[in-house]
Short mmCIF file of C-alpha atoms in Angstrom, two decimals:
data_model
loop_
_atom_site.label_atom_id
_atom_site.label_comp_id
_atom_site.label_asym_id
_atom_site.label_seq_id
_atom_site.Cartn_x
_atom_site.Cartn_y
_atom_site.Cartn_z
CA UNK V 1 104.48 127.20 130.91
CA UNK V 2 102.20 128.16 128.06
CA UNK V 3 102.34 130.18 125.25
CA UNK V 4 99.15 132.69 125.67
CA UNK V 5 100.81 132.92 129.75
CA UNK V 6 102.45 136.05 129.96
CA UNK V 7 104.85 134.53 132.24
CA UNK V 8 106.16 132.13 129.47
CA UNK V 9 109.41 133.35 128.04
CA UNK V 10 108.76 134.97 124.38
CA UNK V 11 109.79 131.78 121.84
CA UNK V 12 112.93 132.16 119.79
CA UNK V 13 112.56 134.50 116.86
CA UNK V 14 111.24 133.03 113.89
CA UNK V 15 114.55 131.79 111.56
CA UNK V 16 113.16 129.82 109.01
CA UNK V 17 109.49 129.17 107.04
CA UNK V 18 108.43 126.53 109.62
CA UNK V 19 108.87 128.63 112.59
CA UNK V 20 107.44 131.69 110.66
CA UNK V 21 104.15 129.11 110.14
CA UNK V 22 104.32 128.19 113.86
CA UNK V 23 104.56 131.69 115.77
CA UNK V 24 101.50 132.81 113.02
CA UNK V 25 99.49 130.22 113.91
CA UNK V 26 100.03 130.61 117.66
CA UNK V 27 99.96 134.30 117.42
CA UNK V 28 97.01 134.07 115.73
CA UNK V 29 95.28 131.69 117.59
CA UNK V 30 94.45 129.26 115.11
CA UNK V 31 97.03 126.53 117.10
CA UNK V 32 96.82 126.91 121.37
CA UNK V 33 99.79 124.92 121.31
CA UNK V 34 102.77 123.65 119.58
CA UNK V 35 102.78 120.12 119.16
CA UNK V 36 104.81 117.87 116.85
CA UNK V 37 105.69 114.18 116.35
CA UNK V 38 108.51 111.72 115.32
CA UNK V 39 106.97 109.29 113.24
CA UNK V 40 109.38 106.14 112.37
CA UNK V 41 108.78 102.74 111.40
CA UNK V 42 110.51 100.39 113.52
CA UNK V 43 111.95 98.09 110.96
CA UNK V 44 115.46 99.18 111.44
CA UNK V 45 117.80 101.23 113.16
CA UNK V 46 117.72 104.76 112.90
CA UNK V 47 120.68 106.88 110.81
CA UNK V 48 122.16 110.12 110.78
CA UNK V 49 119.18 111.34 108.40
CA UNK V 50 116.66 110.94 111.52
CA UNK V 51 118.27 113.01 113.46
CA UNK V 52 117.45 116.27 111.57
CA UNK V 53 113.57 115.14 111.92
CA UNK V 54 114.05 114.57 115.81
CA UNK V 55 115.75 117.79 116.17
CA UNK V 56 113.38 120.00 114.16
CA UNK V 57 109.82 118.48 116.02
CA UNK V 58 111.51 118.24 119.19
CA UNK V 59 113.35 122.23 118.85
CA UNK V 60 109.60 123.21 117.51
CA UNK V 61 108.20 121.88 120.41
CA UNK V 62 110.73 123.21 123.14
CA UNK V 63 111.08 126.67 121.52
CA UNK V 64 107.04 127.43 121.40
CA UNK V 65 106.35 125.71 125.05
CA UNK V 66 104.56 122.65 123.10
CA UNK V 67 105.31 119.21 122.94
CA UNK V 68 106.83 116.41 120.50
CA UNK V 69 105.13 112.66 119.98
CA UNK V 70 107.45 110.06 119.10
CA UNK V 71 104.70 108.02 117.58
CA UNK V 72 105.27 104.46 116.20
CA UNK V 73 104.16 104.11 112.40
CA UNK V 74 104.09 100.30 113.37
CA UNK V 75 101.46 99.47 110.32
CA UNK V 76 103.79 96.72 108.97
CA UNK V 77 104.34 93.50 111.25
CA UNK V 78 105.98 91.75 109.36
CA UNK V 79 109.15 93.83 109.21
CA UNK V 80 108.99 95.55 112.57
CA UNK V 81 110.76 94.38 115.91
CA UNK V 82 111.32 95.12 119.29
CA UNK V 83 115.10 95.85 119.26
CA UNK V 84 114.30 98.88 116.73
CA UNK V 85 111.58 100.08 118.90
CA UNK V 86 114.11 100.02 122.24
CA UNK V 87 116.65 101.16 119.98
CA UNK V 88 115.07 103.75 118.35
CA UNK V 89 113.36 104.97 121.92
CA UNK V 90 117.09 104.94 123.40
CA UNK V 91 118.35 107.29 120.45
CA UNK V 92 115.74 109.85 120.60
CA UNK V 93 116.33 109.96 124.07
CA UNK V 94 119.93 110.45 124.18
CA UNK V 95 119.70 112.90 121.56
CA UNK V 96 116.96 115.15 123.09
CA UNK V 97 117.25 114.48 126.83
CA UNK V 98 114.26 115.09 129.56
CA UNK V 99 112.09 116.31 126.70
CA UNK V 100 111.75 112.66 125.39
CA UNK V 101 110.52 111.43 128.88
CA UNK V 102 106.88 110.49 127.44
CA UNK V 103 105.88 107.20 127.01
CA UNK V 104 106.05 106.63 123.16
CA UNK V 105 102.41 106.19 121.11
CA UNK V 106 101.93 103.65 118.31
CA UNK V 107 99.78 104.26 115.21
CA UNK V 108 97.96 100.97 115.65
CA UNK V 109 96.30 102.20 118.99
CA UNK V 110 94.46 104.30 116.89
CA UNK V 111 93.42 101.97 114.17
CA UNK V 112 89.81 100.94 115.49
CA UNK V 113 89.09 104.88 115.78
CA UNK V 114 90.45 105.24 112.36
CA UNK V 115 88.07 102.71 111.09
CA UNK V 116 85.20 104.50 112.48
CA UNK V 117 86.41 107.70 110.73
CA UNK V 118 86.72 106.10 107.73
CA UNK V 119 83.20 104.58 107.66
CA UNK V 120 81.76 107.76 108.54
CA UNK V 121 83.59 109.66 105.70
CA UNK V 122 82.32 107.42 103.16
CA UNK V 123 78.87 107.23 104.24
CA UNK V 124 78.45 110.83 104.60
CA UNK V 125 79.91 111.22 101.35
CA UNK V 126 83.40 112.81 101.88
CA UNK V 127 85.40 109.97 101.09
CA UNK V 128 84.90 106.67 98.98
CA UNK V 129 86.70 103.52 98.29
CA UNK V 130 88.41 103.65 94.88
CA UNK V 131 88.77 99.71 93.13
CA UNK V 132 91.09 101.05 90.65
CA UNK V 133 94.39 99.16 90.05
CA UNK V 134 97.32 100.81 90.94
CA UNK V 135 98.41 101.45 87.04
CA UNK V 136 95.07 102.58 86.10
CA UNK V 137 95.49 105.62 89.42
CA UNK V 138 98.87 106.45 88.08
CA UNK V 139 97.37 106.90 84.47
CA UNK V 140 94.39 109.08 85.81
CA UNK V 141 96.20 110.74 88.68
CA UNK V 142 97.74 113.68 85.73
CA UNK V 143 101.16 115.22 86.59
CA UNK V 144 102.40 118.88 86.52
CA UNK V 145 101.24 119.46 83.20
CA UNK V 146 98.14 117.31 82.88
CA UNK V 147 94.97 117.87 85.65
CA UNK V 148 94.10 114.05 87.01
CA UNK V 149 90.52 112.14 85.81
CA UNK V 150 88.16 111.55 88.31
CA UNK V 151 88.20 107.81 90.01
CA UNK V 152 85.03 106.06 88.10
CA UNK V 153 84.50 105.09 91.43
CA UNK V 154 83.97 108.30 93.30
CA UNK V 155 80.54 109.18 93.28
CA UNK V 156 79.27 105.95 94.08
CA UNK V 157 77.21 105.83 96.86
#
């Protein structure tokens, strides 16, 4: 089942800004398909609060024929463990059934590809490293009513 296959069952009318944004962009074309991820950390359990996040990607992902990640932010060893992983895996699963059948991803897979990326953005000149200290990008990042300063660093080569 597929949303451009006229066989597919039309998706649920749109309800709410987020769906409106989804059915445009498959209507449109611009998006084939629907897909969506749950992104925790596993550094603790999860609480009532996650569940509105695993029902929204997964429901986006059911209603438009797509599918939902749950995809591990696990960037921070130090606090992460195994029981929140199982634990976390066994929630989403309880709470969203067969749909949650996928093996879950993990943000560090992708950190050697994300290194690449990054060295290419800088030395085609789309991105740069910024040696500012974290006070000094608060003070030049502007707010509301003030437009941010450029990084002193960002046309470095």
């Amino acid at each position: 089942m597929t949303p451009t296959d006229p066989e597919s069952p039309a998706p649920a009318q749109p309800q709410d800004f987020i769906r409106d944004i989804v059915a445009d962009d498959l209507q449109s074309g611009k998006h084939p398909l629907s897909v969506t991820r749950f992104p925790p950390e596993p550094n603790g359990y999860l609480h009532l609060g996650h569940s509105k996040s695993i029902l929204l990607n997964y429901g986006l992902a059911r209603d438009y024929g797509g599918a939902c990640n749950l995809r591990f932010d696990d960037t921070n060893p130090e606090k992460e463990e195994q029981e929140y992983v199982d634990s976390i895996v066994d929630n989403v699963r309880w709470l969203v059934g067969d749909q949650a059948k996928a093996e879950p991803l993990y943000a560090s897979d992708y950190f050697d590809f994300m290194y690449r990326a990054a060295e290419y953005l800088i030395t085609t000149g789309h991105a740069y490293v910024d040696e500012q200290t974290p006070e000094q990008m608060r003070a030049n990042r502007g707010d509301f009513t003030t437009p941010g300063t450029d990084s002193p660093f960002r046309a470095r080569s």
